[in-house]
Tab-separated table of C-alpha atoms in Angstrom:
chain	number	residue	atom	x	y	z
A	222	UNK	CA	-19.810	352.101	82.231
A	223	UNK	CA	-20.383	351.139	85.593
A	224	UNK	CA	-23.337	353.104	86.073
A	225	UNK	CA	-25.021	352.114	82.772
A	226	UNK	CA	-24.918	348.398	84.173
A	227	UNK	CA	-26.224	349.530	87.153
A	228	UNK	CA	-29.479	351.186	85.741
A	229	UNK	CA	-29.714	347.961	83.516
A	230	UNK	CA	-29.794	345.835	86.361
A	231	UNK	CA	-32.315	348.023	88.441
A	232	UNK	CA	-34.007	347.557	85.063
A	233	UNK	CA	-34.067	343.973	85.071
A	234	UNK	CA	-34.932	343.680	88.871
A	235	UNK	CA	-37.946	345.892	88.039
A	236	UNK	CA	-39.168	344.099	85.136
A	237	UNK	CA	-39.107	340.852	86.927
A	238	UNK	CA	-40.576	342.047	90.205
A	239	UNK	CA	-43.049	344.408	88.887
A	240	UNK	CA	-46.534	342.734	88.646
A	241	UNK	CA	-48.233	341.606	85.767
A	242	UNK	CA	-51.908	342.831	85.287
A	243	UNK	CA	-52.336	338.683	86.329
A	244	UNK	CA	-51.193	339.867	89.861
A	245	UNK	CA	-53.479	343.002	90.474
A	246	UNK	CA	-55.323	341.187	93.121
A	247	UNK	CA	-52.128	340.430	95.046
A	248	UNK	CA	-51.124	341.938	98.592
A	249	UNK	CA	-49.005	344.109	99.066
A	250	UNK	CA	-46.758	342.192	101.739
A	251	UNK	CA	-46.215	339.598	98.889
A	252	UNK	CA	-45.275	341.840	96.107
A	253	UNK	CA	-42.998	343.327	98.101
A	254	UNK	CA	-41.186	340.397	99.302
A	255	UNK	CA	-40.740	339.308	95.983
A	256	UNK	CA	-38.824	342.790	95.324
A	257	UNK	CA	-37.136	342.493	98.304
A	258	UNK	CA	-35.256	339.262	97.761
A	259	UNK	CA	-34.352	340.259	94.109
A	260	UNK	CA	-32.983	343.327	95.686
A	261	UNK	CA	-30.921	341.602	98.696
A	262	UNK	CA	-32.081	337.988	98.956
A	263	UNK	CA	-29.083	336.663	101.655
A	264	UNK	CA	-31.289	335.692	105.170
A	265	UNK	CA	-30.233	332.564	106.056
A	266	UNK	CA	-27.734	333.682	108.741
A	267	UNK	CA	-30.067	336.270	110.767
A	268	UNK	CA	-33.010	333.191	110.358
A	269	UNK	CA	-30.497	330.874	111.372
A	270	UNK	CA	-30.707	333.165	114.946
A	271	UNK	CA	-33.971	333.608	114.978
A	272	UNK	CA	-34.387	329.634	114.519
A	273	UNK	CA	-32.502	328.937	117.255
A	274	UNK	CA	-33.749	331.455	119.930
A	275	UNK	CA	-37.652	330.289	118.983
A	276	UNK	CA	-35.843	326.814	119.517
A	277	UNK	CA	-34.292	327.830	122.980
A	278	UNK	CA	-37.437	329.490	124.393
A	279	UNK	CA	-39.754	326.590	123.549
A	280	UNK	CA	-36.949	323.938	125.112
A	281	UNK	CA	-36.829	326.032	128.354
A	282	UNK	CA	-39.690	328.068	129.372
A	283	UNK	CA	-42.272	325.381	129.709
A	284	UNK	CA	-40.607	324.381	132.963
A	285	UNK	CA	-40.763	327.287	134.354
A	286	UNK	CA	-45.156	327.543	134.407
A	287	UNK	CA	-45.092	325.112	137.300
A	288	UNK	CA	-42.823	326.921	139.633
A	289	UNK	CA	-44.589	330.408	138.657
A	290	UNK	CA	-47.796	328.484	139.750
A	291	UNK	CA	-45.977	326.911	142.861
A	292	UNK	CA	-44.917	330.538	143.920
A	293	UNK	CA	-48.351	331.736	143.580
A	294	UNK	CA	-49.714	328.668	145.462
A	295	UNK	CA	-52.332	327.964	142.641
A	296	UNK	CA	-51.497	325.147	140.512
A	297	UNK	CA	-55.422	324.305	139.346
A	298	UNK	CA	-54.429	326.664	136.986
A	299	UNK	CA	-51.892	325.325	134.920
A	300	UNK	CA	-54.211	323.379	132.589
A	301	UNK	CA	-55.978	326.535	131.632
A	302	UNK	CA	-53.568	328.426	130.731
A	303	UNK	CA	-51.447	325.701	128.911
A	304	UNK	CA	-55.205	325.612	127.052
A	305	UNK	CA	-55.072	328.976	126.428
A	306	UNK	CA	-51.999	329.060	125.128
A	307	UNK	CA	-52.643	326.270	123.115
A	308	UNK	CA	-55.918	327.833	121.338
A	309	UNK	CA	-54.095	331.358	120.794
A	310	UNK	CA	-51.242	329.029	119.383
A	311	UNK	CA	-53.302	327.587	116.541
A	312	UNK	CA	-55.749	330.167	115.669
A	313	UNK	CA	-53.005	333.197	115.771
A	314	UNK	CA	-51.519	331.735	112.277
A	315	UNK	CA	-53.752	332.880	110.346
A	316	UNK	CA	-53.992	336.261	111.528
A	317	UNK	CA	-49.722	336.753	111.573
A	318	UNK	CA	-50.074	335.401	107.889
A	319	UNK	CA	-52.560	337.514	106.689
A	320	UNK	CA	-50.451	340.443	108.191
A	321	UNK	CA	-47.409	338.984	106.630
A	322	UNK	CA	-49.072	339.462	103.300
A	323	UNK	CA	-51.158	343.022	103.287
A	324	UNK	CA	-48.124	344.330	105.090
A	325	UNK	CA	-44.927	342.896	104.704
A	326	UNK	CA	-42.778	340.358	106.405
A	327	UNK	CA	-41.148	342.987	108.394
A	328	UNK	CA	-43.325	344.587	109.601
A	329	UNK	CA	-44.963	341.121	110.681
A	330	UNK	CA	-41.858	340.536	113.034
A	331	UNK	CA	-41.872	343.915	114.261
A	332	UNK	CA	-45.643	343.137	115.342
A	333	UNK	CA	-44.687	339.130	116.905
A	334	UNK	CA	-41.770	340.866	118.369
A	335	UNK	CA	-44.362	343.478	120.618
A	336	UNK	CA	-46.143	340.635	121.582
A	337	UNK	CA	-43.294	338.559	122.692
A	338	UNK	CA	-41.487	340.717	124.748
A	339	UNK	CA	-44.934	342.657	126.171
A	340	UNK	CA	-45.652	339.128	127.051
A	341	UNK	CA	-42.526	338.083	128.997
A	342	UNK	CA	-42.473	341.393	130.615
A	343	UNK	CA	-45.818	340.931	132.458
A	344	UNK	CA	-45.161	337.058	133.055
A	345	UNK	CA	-41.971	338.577	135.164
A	346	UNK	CA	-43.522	341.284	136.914
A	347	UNK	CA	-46.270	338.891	137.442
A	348	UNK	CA	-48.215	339.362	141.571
A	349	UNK	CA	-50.608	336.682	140.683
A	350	UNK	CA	-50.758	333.306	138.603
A	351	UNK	CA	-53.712	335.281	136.396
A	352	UNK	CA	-51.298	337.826	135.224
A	353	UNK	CA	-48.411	334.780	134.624
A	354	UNK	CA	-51.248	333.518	132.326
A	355	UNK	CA	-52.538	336.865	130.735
A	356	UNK	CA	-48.483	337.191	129.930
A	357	UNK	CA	-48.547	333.684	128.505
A	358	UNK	CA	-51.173	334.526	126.506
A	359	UNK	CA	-50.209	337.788	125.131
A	360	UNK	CA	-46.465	335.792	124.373
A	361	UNK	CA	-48.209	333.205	122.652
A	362	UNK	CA	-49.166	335.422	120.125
A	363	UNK	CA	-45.774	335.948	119.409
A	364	UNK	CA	-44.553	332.655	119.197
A	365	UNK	CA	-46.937	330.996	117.229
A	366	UNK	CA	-46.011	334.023	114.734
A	367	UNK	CA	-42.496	333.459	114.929
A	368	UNK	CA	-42.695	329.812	113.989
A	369	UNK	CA	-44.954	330.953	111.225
A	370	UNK	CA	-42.688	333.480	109.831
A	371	UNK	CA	-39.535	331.366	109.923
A	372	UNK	CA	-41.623	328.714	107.211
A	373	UNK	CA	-42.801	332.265	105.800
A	374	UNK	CA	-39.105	333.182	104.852
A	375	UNK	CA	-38.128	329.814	104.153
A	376	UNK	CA	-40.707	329.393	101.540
A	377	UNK	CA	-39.965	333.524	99.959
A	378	UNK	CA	-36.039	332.327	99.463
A	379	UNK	CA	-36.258	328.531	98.633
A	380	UNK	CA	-37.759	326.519	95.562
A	381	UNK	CA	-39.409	323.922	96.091
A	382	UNK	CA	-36.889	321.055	95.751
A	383	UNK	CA	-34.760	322.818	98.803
A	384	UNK	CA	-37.733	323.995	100.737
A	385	UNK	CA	-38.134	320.607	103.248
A	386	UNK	CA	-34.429	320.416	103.197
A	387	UNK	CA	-33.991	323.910	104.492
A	388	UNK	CA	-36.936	323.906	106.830
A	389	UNK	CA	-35.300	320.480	108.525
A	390	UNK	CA	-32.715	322.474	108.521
A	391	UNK	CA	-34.214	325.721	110.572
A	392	UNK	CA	-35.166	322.642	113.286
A	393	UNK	CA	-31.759	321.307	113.770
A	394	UNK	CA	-31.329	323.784	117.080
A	395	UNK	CA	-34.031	321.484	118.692
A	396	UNK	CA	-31.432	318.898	118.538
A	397	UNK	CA	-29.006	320.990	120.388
A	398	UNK	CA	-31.530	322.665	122.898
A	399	UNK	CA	-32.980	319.122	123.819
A	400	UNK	CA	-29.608	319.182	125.356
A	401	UNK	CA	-28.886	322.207	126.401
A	402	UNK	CA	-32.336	323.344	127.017
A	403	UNK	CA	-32.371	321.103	130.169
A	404	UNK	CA	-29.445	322.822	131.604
A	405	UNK	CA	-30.492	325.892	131.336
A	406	UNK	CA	-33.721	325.311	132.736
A	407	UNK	CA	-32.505	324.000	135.617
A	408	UNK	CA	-29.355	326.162	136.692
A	409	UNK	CA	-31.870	329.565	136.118
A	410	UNK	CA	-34.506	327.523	138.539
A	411	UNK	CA	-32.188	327.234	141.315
A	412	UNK	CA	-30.098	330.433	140.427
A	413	UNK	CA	-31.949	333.705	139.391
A	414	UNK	CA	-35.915	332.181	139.388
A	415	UNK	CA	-38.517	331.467	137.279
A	416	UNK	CA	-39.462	335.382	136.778
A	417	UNK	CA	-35.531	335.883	135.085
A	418	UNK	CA	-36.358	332.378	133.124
A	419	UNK	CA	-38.897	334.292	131.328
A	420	UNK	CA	-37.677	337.430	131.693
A	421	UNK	CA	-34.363	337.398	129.779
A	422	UNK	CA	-36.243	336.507	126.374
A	423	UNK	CA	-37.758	340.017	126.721
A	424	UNK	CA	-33.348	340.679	126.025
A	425	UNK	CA	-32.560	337.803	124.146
A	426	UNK	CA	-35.999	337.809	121.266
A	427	UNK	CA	-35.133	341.005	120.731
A	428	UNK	CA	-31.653	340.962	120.312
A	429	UNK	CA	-31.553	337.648	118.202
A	430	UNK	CA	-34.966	338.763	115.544
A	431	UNK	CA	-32.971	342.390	115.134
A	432	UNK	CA	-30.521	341.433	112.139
A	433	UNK	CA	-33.604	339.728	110.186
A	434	UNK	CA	-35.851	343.014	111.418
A	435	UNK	CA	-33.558	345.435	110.024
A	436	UNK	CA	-32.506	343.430	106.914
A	437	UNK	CA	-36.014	343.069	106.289
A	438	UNK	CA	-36.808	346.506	106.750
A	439	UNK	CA	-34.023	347.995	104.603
A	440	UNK	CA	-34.519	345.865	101.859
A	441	UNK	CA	-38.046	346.699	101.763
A	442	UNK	CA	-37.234	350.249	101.977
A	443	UNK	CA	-34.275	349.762	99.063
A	444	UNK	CA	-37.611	348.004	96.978
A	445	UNK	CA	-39.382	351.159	97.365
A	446	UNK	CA	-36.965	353.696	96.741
A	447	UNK	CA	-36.017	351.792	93.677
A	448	UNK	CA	-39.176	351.659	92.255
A	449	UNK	CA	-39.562	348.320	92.250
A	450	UNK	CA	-42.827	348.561	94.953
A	451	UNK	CA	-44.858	351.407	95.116
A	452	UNK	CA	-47.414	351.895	97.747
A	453	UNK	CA	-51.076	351.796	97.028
A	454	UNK	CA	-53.874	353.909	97.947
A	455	UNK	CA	-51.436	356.437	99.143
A	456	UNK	CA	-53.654	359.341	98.366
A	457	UNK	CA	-56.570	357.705	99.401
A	458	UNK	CA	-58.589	358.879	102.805
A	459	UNK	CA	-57.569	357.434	106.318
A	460	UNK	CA	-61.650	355.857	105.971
A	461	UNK	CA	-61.214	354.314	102.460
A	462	UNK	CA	-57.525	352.172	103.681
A	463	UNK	CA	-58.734	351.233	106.763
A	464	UNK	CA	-61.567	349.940	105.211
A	465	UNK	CA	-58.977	348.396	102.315
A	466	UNK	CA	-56.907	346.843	104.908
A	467	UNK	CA	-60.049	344.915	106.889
A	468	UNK	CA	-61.265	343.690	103.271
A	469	UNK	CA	-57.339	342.434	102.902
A	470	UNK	CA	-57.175	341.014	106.081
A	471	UNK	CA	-60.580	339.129	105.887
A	472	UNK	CA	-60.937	340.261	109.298
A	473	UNK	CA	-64.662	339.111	109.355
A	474	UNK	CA	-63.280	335.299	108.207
A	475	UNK	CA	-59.987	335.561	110.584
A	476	UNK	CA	-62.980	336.245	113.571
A	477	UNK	CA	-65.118	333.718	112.371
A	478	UNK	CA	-62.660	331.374	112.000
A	479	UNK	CA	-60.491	332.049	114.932
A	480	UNK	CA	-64.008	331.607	117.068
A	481	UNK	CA	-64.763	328.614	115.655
A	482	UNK	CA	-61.353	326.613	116.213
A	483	UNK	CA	-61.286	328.245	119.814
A	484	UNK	CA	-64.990	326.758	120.419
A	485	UNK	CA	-64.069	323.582	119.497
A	486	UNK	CA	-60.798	323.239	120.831
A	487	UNK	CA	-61.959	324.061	124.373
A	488	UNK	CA	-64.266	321.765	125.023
A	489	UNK	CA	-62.155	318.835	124.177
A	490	UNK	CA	-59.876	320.290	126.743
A	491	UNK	CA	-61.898	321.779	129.193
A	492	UNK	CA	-64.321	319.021	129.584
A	493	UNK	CA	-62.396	316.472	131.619
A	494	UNK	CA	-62.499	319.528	135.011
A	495	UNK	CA	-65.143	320.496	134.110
A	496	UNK	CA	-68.312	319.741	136.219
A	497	UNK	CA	-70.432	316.793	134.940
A	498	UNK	CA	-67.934	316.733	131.731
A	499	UNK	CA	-69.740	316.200	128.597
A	500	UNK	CA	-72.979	316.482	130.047
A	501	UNK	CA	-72.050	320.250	130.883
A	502	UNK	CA	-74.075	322.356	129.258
A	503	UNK	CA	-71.806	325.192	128.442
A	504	UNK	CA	-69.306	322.463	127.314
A	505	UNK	CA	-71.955	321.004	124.365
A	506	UNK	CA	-73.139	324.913	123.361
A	507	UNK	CA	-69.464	326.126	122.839
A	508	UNK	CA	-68.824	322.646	120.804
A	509	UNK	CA	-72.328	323.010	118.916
A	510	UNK	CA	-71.475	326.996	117.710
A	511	UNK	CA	-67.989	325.932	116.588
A	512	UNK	CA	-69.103	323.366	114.634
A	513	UNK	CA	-71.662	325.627	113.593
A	514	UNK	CA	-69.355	328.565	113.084
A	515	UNK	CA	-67.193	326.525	110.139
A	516	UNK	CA	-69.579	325.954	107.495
A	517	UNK	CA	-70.694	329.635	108.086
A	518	UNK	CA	-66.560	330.604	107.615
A	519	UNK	CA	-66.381	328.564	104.810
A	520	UNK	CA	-69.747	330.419	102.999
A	521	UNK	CA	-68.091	333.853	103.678
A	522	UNK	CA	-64.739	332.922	102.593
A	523	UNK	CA	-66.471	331.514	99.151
A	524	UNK	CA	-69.473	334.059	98.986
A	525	UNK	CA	-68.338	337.659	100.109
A	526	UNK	CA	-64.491	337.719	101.035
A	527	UNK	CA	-63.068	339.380	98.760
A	528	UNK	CA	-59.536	338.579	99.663
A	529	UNK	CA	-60.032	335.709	102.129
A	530	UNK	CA	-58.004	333.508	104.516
A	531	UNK	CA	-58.420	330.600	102.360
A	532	UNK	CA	-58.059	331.525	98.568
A	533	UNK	CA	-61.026	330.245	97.198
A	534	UNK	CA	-58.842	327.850	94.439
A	535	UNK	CA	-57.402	325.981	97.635
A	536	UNK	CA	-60.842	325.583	99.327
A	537	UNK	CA	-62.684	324.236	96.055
A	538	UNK	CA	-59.482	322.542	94.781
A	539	UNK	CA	-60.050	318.521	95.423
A	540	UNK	CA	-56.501	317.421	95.752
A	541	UNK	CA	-55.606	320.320	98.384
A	542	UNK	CA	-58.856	319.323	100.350
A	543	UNK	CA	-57.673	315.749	100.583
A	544	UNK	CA	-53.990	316.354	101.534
A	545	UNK	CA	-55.091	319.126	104.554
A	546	UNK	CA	-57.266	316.290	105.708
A	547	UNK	CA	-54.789	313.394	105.427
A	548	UNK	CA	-51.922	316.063	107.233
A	549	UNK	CA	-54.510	316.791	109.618
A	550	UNK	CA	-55.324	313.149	110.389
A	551	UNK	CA	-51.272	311.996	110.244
């Protein structure tokens, strides 16, 4: 008895997570999340810990850049790299997302994760304020992908009614860090040093993104084995699904796009230190090619992608054009 209800509901978790000839296009990485939740849909506790470590590293390491740069002896520095790290902040989303979906979401953390804790390791074993800023760099990639994810998640295992409530939620630890961020800060500043301050995320990332890793993982893994997902292209040539995979990941629109927001976003930054500011000319090229670089992004994305960044529906849809630019503009 038991085991005929069990095959039924393996039969109704299949029917409702298989995909619909509607859904050929879709990605892999989204199908299977869809599976994955029907088969074991509890993450709020292991995102709960990985909200609250991305909260405690953002409330605490940005104190630390100053006294790296102060132990080096070269703080004309410190704007760059915060610069850096804020370009490879914004234009990394869209390249964690689009792994997110031709992949999976666990594999997606797996891939933040080795760029986190790569990056803390060579901010700690730092010799020279360029490596601290290579490292930041390299861990920005993982952060910006881990604050991604999170609304990633949240948005996979809420409707939409709960969704703001629940990602309000995922922020309370801010609350708590402003607090105890401080602290810590200050007591591993005169205590163990800036290199530990950084340093014991390469433990503590780790350690806190493992439960939501491995439940990922296994109930990806329990998707497959049931049936529920099956892999594409598996018999295809190690050419034809690397060539799949750059069409998926629009890695010609993530590029052009990336370059653009990067050429754009420097200037505004750079152009205060820089020598004769606006009037630079290296400051007004890299401004004119990003400008330059959109409208080209935007006639790839509509013209040849054939999975793009931007879903063409969102990019010619009116209403979702007008709320990007009043979010944009708020």
């Amino acid at each position: 008895m038991s085991d005929h209800k069990s095959d039924k509901s393996h039969s109704d978790v299949e029917r409702a997570a298989t995909p619909s000839s509607d859904d050929h296009d879709s990605h892999l990485g989204v199908l299977t999340v869809e599976a994955t939740h029907k088969v074991y849909g509890k993450y709020s506790k292991c995102l709960g810990l990985a909200a609250y470590i991305y909260s405690l590293d953002g409330t605490t390491t940005h104190n630390y850049l100053a006294f790296a740069a102060s132990f080096f002896g070269n703080h004309s520095l410190i704007s760059t790299i915060q610069v850096a790290q804020a370009v490879i902040i914004a234009v990394g989303k869209p390249v964690i997302a689009k792994i997110a979906d031709v992949g999976s979401r666990g594999s997606a953390y797996v891939f933040v994760l080795i760029f986190y804790v790569v990056g803390y390791i060579v901010i700690a074993s730092a010799n020279n304020i360029q490596s601290v800023g290579g490292g930041i760099v390299v861990y920005a990639v993982g952060y910006t992908g881990l604050q991604l994810l999170t609304q990633i998640i949240i948005a996979d295992i809420t409707t939409l009614k709960w969704r703001g409530l629940v990602s309000a939620l995922m922020s309370m630890p801010f609350i708590i860090n402003a607090f105890v961020g401080s602290n810590i800060a200050t007591d591993i500043i005169q205590g163990a040093g800036w290199r530990w301050g950084y340093g014991m995320f390469a433990i503590l990332v780790p350690a806190a993104l493992s439960p939501l890793i491995i439940t990922l993982l296994w109930a990806e893994w329990k998707a497959r084995k049931l049936g529920i997902v099956k892999q594409r292209n598996s018999t295809k040539s190690f050419r034809h699904k690397f060539f799949s995979t750059v069409d998926k990941l629009d890695v010609v629109g993530l590029v052009l796009l990336g370059t653009a927001v990067a050429l754009i976003l420097l200037p505004l930054t750079l152009s205060r230190s820089a020598r004769s500011g606006w009037k630079n000319p290296s400051i007004i090229a890299m401004l004119v090619v990003g400008i330059v670089l959109l409208p080209v992004y935007l006639f790839w994305d509509i013209k040849f992608a054939k999975h793009p960044v931007v879903p063409r529906r969102f990019l010619l849809n009116r209403s979702v054009v007008i709320a990007a630019d009043f979010s944009n503009s708020s």
